[in-house]
Coordinates of C-alpha atoms in Angstrom, one line a residue:
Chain E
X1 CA -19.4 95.0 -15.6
X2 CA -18.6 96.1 -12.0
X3 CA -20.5 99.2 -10.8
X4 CA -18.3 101.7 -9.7
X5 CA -19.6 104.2 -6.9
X6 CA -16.8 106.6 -7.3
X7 CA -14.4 107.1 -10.4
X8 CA -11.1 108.7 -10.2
X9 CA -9.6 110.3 -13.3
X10 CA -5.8 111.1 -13.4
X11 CA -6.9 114.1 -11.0
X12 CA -3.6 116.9 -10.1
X13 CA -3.6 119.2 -7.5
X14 CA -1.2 121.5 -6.6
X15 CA -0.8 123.9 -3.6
X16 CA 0.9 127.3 -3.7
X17 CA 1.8 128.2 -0.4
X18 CA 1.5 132.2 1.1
X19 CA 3.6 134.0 -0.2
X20 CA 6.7 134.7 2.6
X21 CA 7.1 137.3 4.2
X22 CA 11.0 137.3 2.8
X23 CA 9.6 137.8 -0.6
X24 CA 7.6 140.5 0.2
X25 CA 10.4 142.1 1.4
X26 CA 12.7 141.7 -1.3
X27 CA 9.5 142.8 -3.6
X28 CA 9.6 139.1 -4.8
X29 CA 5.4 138.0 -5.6
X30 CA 6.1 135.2 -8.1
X31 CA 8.4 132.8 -6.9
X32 CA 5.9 130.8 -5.3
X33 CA 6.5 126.9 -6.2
X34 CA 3.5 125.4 -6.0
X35 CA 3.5 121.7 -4.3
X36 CA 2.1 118.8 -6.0
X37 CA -0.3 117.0 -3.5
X38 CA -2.0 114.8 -6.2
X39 CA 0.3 113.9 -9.7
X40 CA -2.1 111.8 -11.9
X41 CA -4.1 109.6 -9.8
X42 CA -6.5 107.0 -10.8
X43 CA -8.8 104.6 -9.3
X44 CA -12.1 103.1 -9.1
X45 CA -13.9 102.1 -6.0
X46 CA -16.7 99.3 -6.4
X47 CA -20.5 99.9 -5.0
X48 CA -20.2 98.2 -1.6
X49 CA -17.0 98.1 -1.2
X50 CA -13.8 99.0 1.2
X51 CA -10.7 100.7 0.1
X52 CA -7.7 101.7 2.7
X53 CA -6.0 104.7 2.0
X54 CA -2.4 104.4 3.1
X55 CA 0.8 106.5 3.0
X56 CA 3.3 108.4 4.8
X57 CA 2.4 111.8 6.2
X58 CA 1.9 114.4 3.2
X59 CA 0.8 111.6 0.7
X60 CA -2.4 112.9 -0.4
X61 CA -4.6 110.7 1.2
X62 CA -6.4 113.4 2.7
X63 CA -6.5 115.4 -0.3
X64 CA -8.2 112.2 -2.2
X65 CA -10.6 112.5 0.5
X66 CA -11.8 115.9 1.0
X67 CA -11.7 116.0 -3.3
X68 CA -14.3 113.1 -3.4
X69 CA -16.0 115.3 -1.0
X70 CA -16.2 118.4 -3.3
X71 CA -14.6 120.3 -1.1
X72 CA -11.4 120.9 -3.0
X73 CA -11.6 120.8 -6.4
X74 CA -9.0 119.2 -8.7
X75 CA -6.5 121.2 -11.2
X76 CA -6.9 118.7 -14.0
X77 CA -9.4 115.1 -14.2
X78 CA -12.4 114.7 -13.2
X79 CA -13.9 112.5 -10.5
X80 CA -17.4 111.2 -10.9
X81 CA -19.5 109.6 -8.2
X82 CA -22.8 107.3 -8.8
X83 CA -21.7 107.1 -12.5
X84 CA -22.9 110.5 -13.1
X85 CA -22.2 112.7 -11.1
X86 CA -19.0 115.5 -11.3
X87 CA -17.2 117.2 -8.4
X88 CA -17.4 120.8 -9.4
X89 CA -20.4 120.8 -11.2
X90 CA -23.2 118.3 -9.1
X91 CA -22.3 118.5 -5.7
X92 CA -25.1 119.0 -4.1
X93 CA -25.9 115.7 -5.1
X94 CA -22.8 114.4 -4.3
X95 CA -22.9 115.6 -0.6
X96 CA -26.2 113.5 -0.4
X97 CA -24.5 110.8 -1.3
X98 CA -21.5 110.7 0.8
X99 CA -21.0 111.2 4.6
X100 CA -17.1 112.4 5.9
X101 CA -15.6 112.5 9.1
X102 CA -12.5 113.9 9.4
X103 CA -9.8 113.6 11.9
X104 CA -10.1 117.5 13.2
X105 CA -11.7 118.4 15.7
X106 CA -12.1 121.9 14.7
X107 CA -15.5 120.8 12.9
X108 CA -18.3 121.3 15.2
X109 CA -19.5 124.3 17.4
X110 CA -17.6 123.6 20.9
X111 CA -19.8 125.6 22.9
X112 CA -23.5 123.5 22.1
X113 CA -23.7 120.3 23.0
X114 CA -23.3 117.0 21.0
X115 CA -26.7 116.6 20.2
X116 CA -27.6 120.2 19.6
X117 CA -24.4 119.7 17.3
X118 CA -25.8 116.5 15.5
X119 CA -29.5 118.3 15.2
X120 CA -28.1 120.8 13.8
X121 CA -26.4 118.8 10.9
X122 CA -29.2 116.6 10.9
X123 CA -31.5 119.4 9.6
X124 CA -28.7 120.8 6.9
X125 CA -28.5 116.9 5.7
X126 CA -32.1 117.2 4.9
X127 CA -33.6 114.8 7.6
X128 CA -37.1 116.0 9.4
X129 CA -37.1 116.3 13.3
X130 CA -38.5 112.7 13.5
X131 CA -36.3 111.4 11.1
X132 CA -33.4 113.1 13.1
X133 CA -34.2 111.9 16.2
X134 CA -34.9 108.1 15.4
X135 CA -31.4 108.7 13.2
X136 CA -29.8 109.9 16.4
X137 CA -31.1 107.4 19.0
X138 CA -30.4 104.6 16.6
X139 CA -26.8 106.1 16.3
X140 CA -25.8 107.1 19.5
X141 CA -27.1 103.6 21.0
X142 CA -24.9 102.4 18.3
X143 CA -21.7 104.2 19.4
X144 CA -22.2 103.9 23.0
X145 CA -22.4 107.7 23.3
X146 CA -24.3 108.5 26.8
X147 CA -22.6 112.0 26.9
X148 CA -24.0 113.9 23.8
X149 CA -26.0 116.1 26.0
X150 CA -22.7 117.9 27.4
X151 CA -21.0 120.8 26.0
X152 CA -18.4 119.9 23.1
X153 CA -15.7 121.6 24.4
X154 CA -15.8 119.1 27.2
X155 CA -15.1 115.6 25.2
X156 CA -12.0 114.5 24.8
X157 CA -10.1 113.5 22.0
X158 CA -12.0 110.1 21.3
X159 CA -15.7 110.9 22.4
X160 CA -15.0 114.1 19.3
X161 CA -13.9 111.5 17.1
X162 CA -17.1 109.5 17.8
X163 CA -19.8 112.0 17.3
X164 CA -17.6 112.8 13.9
X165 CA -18.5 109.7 12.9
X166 CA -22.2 109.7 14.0
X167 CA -22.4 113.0 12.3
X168 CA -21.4 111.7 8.9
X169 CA -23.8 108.6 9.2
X170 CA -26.5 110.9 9.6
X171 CA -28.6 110.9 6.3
X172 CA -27.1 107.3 6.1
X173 CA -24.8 108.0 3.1
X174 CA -24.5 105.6 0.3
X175 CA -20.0 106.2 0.8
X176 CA -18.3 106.9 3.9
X177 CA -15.0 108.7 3.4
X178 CA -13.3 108.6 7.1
X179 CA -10.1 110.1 7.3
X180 CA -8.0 107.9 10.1
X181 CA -11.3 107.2 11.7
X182 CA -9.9 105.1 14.8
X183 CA -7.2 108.4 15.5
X184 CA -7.5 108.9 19.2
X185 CA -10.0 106.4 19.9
X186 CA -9.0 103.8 22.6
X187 CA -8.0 100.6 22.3
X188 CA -11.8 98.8 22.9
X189 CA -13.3 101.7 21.1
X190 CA -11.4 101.6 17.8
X191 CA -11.6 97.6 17.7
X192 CA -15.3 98.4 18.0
X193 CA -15.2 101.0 15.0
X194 CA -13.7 98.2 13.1
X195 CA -15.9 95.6 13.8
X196 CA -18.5 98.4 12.3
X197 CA -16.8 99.1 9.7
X198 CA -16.3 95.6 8.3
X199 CA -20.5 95.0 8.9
X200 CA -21.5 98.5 7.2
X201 CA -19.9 97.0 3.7
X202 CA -20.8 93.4 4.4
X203 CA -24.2 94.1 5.8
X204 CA -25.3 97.4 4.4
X205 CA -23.8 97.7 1.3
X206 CA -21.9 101.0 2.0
X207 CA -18.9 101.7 0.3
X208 CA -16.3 103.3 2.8
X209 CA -13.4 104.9 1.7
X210 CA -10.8 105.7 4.6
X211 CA -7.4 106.6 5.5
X212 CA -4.7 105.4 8.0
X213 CA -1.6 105.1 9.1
X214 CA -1.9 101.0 10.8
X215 CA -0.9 98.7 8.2
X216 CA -2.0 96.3 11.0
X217 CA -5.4 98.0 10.8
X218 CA -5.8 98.2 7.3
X219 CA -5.1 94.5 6.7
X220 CA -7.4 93.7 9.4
X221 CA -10.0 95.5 7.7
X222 CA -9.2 94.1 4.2
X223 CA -11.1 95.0 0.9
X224 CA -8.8 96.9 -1.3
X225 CA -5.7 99.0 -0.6
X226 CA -4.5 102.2 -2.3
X227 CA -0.6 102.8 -1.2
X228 CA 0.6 106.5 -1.8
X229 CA 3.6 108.7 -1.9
X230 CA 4.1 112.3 -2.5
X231 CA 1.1 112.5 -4.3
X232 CA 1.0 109.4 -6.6
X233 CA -0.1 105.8 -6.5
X234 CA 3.1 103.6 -5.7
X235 CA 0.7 100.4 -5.7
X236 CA -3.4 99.5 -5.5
X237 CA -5.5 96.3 -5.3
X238 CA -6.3 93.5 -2.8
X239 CA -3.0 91.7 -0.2
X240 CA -2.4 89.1 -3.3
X241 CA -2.0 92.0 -6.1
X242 CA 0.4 94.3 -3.7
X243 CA 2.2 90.9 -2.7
X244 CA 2.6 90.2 -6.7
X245 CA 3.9 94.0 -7.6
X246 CA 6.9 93.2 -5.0
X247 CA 7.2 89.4 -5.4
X248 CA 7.0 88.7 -2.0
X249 CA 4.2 86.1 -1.4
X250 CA 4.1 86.1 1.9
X251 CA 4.5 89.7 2.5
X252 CA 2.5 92.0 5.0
X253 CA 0.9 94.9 4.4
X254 CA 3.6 96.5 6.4
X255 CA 6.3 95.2 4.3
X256 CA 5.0 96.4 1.0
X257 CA 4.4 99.5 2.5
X258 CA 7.8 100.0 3.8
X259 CA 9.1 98.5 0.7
X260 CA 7.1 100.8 -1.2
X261 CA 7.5 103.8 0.8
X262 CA 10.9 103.7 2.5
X263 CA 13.3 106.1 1.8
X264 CA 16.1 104.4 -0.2
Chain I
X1 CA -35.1 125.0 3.0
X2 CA -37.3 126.5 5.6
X3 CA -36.0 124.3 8.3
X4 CA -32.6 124.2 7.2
X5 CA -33.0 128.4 7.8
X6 CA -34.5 127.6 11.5
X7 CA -31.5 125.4 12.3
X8 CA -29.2 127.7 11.8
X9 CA -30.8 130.8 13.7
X10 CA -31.3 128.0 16.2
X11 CA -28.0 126.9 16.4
X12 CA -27.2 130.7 16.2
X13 CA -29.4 131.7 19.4
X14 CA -27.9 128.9 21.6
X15 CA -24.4 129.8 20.4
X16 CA -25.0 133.6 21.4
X17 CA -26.6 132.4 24.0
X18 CA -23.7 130.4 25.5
X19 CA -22.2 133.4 26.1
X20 CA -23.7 135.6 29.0
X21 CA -21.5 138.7 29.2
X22 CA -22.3 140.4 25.8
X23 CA -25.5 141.2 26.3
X24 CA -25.0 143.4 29.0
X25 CA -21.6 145.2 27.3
X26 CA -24.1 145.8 23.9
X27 CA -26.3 147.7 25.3
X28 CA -24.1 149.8 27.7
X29 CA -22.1 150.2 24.4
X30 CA -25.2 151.6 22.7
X31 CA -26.1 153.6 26.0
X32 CA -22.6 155.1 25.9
X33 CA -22.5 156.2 22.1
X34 CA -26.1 157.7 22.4
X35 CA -24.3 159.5 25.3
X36 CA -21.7 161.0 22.9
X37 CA -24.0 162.8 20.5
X38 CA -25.9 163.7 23.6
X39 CA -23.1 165.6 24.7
X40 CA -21.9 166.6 21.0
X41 CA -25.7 168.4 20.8
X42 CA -25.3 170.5 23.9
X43 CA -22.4 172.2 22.6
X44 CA -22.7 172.4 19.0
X45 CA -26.4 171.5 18.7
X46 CA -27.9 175.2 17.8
X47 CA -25.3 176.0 15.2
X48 CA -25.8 171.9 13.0
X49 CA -29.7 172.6 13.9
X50 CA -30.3 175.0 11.0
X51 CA -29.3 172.6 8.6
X52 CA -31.9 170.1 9.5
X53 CA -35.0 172.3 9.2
X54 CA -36.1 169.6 6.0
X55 CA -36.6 166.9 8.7
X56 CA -38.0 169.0 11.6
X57 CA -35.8 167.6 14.2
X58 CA -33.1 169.4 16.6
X59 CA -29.3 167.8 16.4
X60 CA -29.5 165.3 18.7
X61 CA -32.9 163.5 17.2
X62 CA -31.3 163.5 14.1
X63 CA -28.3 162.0 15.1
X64 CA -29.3 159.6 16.9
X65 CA -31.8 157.8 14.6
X66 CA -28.9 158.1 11.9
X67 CA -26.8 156.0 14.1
X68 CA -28.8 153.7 15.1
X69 CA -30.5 153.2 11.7
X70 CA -26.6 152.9 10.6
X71 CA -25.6 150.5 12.8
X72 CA -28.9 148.6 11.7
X73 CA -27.3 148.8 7.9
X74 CA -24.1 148.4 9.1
X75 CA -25.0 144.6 10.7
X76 CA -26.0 143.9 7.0
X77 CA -22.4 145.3 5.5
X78 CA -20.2 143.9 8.2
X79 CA -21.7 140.4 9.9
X80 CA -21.5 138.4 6.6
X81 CA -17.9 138.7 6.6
X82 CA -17.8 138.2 10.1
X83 CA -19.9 135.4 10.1
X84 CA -17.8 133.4 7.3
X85 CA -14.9 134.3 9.3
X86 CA -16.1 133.0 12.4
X87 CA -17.3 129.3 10.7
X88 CA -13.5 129.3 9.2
X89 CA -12.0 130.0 12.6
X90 CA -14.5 127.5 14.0
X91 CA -13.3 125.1 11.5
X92 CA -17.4 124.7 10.7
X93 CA -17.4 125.9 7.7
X94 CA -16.0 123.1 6.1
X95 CA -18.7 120.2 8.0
X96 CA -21.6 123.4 6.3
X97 CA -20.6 122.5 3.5
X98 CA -19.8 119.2 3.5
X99 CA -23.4 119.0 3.5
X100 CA -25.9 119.2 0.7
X101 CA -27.4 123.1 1.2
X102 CA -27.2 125.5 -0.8
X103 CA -24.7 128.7 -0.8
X104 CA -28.2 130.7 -1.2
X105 CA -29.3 129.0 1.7
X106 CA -26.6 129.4 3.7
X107 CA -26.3 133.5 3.1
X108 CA -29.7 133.8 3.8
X109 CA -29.7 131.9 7.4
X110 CA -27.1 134.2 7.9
X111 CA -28.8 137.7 7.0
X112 CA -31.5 136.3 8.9
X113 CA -30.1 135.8 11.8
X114 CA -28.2 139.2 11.5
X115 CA -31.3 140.5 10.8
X116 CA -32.8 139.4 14.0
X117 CA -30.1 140.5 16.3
X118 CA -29.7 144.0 14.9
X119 CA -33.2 144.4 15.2
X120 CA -32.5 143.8 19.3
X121 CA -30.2 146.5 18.7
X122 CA -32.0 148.8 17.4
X123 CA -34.5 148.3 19.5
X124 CA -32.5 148.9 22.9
X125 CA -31.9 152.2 20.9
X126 CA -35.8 153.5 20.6
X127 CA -36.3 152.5 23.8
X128 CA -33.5 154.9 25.2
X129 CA -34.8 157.7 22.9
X130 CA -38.0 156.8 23.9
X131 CA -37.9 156.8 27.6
X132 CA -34.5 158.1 28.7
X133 CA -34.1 161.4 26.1
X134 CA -37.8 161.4 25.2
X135 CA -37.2 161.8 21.6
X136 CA -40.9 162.2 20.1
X137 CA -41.5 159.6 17.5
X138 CA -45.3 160.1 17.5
X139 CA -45.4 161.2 13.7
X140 CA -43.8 158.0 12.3
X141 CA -45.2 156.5 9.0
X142 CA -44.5 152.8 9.6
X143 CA -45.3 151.5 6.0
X144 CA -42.4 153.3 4.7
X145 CA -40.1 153.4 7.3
X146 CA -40.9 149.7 7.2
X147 CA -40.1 149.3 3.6
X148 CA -37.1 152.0 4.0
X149 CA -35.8 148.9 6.6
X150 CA -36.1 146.4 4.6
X151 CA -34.8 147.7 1.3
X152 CA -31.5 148.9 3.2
X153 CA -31.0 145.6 4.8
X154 CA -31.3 143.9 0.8
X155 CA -29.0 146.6 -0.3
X156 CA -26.1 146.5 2.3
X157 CA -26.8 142.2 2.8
X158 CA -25.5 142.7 -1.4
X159 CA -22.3 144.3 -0.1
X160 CA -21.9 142.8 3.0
X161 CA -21.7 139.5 0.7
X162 CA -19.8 141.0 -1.2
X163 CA -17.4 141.3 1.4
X164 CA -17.4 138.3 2.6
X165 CA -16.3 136.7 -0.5
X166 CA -13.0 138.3 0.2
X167 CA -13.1 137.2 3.9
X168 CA -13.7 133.5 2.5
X169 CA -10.4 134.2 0.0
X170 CA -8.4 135.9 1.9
X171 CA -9.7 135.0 5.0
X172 CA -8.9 138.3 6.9
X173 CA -8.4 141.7 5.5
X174 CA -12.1 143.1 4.0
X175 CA -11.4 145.8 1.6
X176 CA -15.2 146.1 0.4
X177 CA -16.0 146.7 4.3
X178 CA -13.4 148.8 4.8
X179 CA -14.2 151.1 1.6
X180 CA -17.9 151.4 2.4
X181 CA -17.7 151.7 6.2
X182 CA -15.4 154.2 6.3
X183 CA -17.1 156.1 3.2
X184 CA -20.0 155.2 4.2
X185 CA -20.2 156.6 7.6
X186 CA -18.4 160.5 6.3
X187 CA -20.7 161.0 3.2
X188 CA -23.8 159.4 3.9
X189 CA -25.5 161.9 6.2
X190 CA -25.0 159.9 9.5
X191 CA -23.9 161.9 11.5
X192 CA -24.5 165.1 9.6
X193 CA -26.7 166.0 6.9
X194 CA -25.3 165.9 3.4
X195 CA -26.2 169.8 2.9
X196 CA -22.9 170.7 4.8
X197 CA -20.7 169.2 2.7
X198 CA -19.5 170.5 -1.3
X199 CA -21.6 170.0 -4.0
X200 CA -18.6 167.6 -5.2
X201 CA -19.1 165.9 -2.1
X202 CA -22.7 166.0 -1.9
X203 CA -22.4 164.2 -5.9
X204 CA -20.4 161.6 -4.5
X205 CA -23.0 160.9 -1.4
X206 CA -25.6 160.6 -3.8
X207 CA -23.6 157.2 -5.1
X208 CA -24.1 155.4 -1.5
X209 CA -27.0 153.5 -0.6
X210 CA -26.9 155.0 3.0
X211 CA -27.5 158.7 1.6
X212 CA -31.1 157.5 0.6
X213 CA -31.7 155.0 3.5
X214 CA -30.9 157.8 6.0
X215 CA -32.5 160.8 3.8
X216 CA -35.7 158.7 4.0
X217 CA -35.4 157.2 7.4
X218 CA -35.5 160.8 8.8
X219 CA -38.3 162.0 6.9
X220 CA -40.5 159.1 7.3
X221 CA -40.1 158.7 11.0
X222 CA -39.8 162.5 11.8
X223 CA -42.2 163.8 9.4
X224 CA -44.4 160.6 8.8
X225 CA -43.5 160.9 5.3
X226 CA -45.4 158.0 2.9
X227 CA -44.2 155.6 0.1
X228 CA -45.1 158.3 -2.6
X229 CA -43.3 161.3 -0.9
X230 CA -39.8 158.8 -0.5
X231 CA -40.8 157.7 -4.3
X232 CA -37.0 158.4 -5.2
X233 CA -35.1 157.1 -2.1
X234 CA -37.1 153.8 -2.5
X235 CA -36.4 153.7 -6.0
X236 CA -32.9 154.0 -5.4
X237 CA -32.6 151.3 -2.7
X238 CA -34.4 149.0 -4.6
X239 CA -32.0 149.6 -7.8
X240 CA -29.7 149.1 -5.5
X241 CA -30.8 145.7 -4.1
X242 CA -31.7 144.8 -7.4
X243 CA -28.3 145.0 -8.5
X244 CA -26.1 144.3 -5.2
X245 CA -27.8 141.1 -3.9
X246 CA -27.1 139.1 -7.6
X247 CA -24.3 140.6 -7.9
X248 CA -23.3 139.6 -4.4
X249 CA -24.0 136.2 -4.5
X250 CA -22.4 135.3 -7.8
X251 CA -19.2 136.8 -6.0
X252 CA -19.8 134.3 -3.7
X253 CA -20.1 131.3 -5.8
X254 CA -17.0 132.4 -7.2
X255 CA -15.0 133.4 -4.4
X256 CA -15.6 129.8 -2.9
X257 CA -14.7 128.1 -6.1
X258 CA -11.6 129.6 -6.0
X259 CA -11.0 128.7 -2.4
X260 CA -11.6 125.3 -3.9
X261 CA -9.2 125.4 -6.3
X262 CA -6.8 126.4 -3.7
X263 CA -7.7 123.9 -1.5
X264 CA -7.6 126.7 1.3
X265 CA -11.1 126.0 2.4
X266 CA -10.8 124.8 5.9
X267 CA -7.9 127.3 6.3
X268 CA -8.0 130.7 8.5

């Protein structure tokens, strides 16, 4: 039997947005429809392997993510990670387990530096000084960072990204959930990240979990896909089983996207 | 969880630190306020004086201690709110607790750090009574003023968590800190002592934990007064503690499962 790191069980979530100021107005505090971001989802996700997370904008990819991640917890299902443990009632364990970077930059503290940042973190991840510090030379050698001892609020869009990316690599996580990891990077940068990616599962063993918007990315990266739409599953499995579910043999990921996701 | 405490009064320090400005605006704020109740004493001094014959002390001694001892309690009340509302602005809440620590932990690097920087506070304050309005503070008992300190830190750090379960709900809008600041400040002897007011009043005064803190601050640095003679304000604070911190912290807990639910976490 295949050893599934993380288990998704036909988890909802809904969103009620504030209530408008209209409504308050016209004395109005329940008509508040809530919108689904999640509507029965399911999957599995392998020990040591890579699943790409792809849909239109307002999908629920990010949702999926930040769930697995324990920081939003689901209306109804249940989603259990290293076979035993459940969002909502071990996360601690679960935020050993698993290292997130997501796309915002509004994560770290702009006015310390990178590595007084990534220290920081290091120390709420668990590590010692000395373990922190071979972590961090390792990792910013890795990532070609030369800059971390400058303020944060003077990186642009792509160095942020980077030290994201080292920061959630810090305790060396068992599952990486990166939510449209290459966003801003450049061109040599991203093709880098990829590169990485692709040797963290086939060299390390890490399961990574991630989002994105490049079909052309995605199928470079390979492993498993996930395609979503307002919330649900529209199609999931490796190029041959997505080809199948539209009969198109030849198909790219691009096409069964679009196919899948178009509007009609 | 020791160093995961350092690192955040660490990351705390250089944060404050980055900024260069505040330091000097804090203590002409608190330079400026003393001022006030300087002023305030000169003309009505002789007629509050009377009423302060149980702590030996002229207008403007009492006052002033009360205020700074306030504003010492007060950094409990108001900075966890204002704390948690700073890491959702920052959008660092969410990367806190993306990691594995514990809420515990997390509230307490927080009241320690508060902690530390009203303590600068206060004492910028001793050393203007001290050397610019040469208040005398040579009978003070510190064993119980001490313990007076660190019970009304305990006690307001219960509802200044308390608050800031709303702040992490509701993100801004703090009725707790509202309530008990603005209560807090009228009833609990601050600026006056409670023997002015009704006996109504005086009953509802007696329900604040800054009626004991600043009963017993008084008396033990004015009057040297020891841990037996404040026997019933330190009770009182420590019932209070007892029942505020728990109570806090479960509000907590709950307050950020619901933000959970409503997926409103990295929201400000």
């Amino acid at each position: 039997m295949e050893d599934h790191i993380i288990q998704v069980e036909n988890i909802r979530k809904s969103f009620t947005p504030p209530i408008s100021y209209r409504n308050i107005l016209k004395l109005n505090f329940r008509e508040r429809p809530s919108v689904a971001a999640l509507k029965d989802v399911s999957f599995c996700v392998p020990a040591g392997s890579l699943l790409g997370i792809l849909g239109p904008n307002g999908a629920g990819k990010t949702t999926i993510l930040k769930t697995i991640a324990t920081l939003i917890l689901p209306d109804k299902g249940r989603v259990t990670v290293n076979s035993k443990f459940l969002v909502g009632r071990d996360d601690e364990k679960i935020k050993s387990l698993i290292g997130l970077a997501c796309g915002q930059e509004r994560s770290f503290y702009w006015r310390l530096t990178g590595l007084q940042n990534l220290k920081f973190f290091a120390a709420l991840y668990g590590l010692t000084k000395r373990q922190a510090d071979s972590r961090l030379d390792y990792l910013l050698r890795l990532f070609d960072i030369d800059y971390a001892d400058k303020r944060f609020d003077s990186y642009s869009s792509g160095m942020k990204q980077k030290l994201a990316l080292v920061r959630a690599l810090l305790h060396d996580p068992r599952v990486l959930l990166l939510d449209e990891p290459t966003k801003s990077l450049d061109i040599t940068t991203a093709a880098n990240l990829r590169d990485f990616i692709k040797k963290l599962v086939a060299e390390h063993g890490k399961t990574i979990i991630y989002t994105t918007h490049s079909t052309h990315e995605a199928q470079y990266l390979g492993g498993t896909f996930l395609i979503m739409d307002k919330g649900e599953i529209k199609a999931d499995g490796r190029m041959e089983d997505l080809r199948k579910k539209i009969n198109n043999p030849t198909a790219t990921l691009e096409d069964i996207f679009l196919q899948l996701c178009r509007k009609k | 969880m020791p160093e995961k405490i350092i690192a955040f009064i660490k990351k705390d320090f250089l944060n404050e630190a980055s900024y260069k400005l505040p330091f000097l605006l804090n203590f002409i704020a608190v330079f400026a306020n003393i001022l006030i109740y300087f002023f305030i004493d000169l003309l009505f001094g002789k007629k509050i004086t009377p009423h302060l014959e149980a702590f030996g002390v002229h207008y403007f001694a009492y006052v002033l201690l009360g205020t700074a001892f306030f504003s010492y309690a007060g950094v409990g009340l108001g900075s966890f709110a204002s704390r948690i509302q700073r890491e959702q602005v920052e959008g660092t809440l969410e990367s806190i607790l993306s990691t594995p620590t514990k809420i515990s932990t997390i509230l307490s690097a927080i009241g320690l750090w508060n902690l530390i920087a009203a303590t600068f506070d206060l004492i910028i304050y001793i050393l203007l009574a001290i050397f610019v309005f040469k208040i005398d503070f040579s009978h003070v008992n510190p064993v119980s003023t001490l313990i007076i300190l660190l019970l009304t830190i305990t006690s307001f750090s219960g509802l200044g968590i308390l608050s800031a379960s709303f702040i992490i709900v509701l993100k801004r809008g703090n009725p707790i800190g509202w309530l008990v600041g603005a209560t807090e400040g009228l009833l609990g002897g601050v600026y006056f002592p409670i023997t002015v007011f009704p006996a109504w009043l005086q009953f509802l005064a007696g329900c604040l934990p800054i009626t004991y803190a600043i009963q017993a601050i008084q008396l033990s640095v004015y009057k040297g007064y020891g841990v037996a003679a404040l026997a019933k304000e330190i009770t009182f604070l420590l019932l209070f503690s007892v029942i505020l911190i728990p109570l806090g912290m479960t509000t907590f807990a709950c307050a950020l499962k619901k933000t959970k639910l409503q997926g409103t976490l990295g929201q400000y």
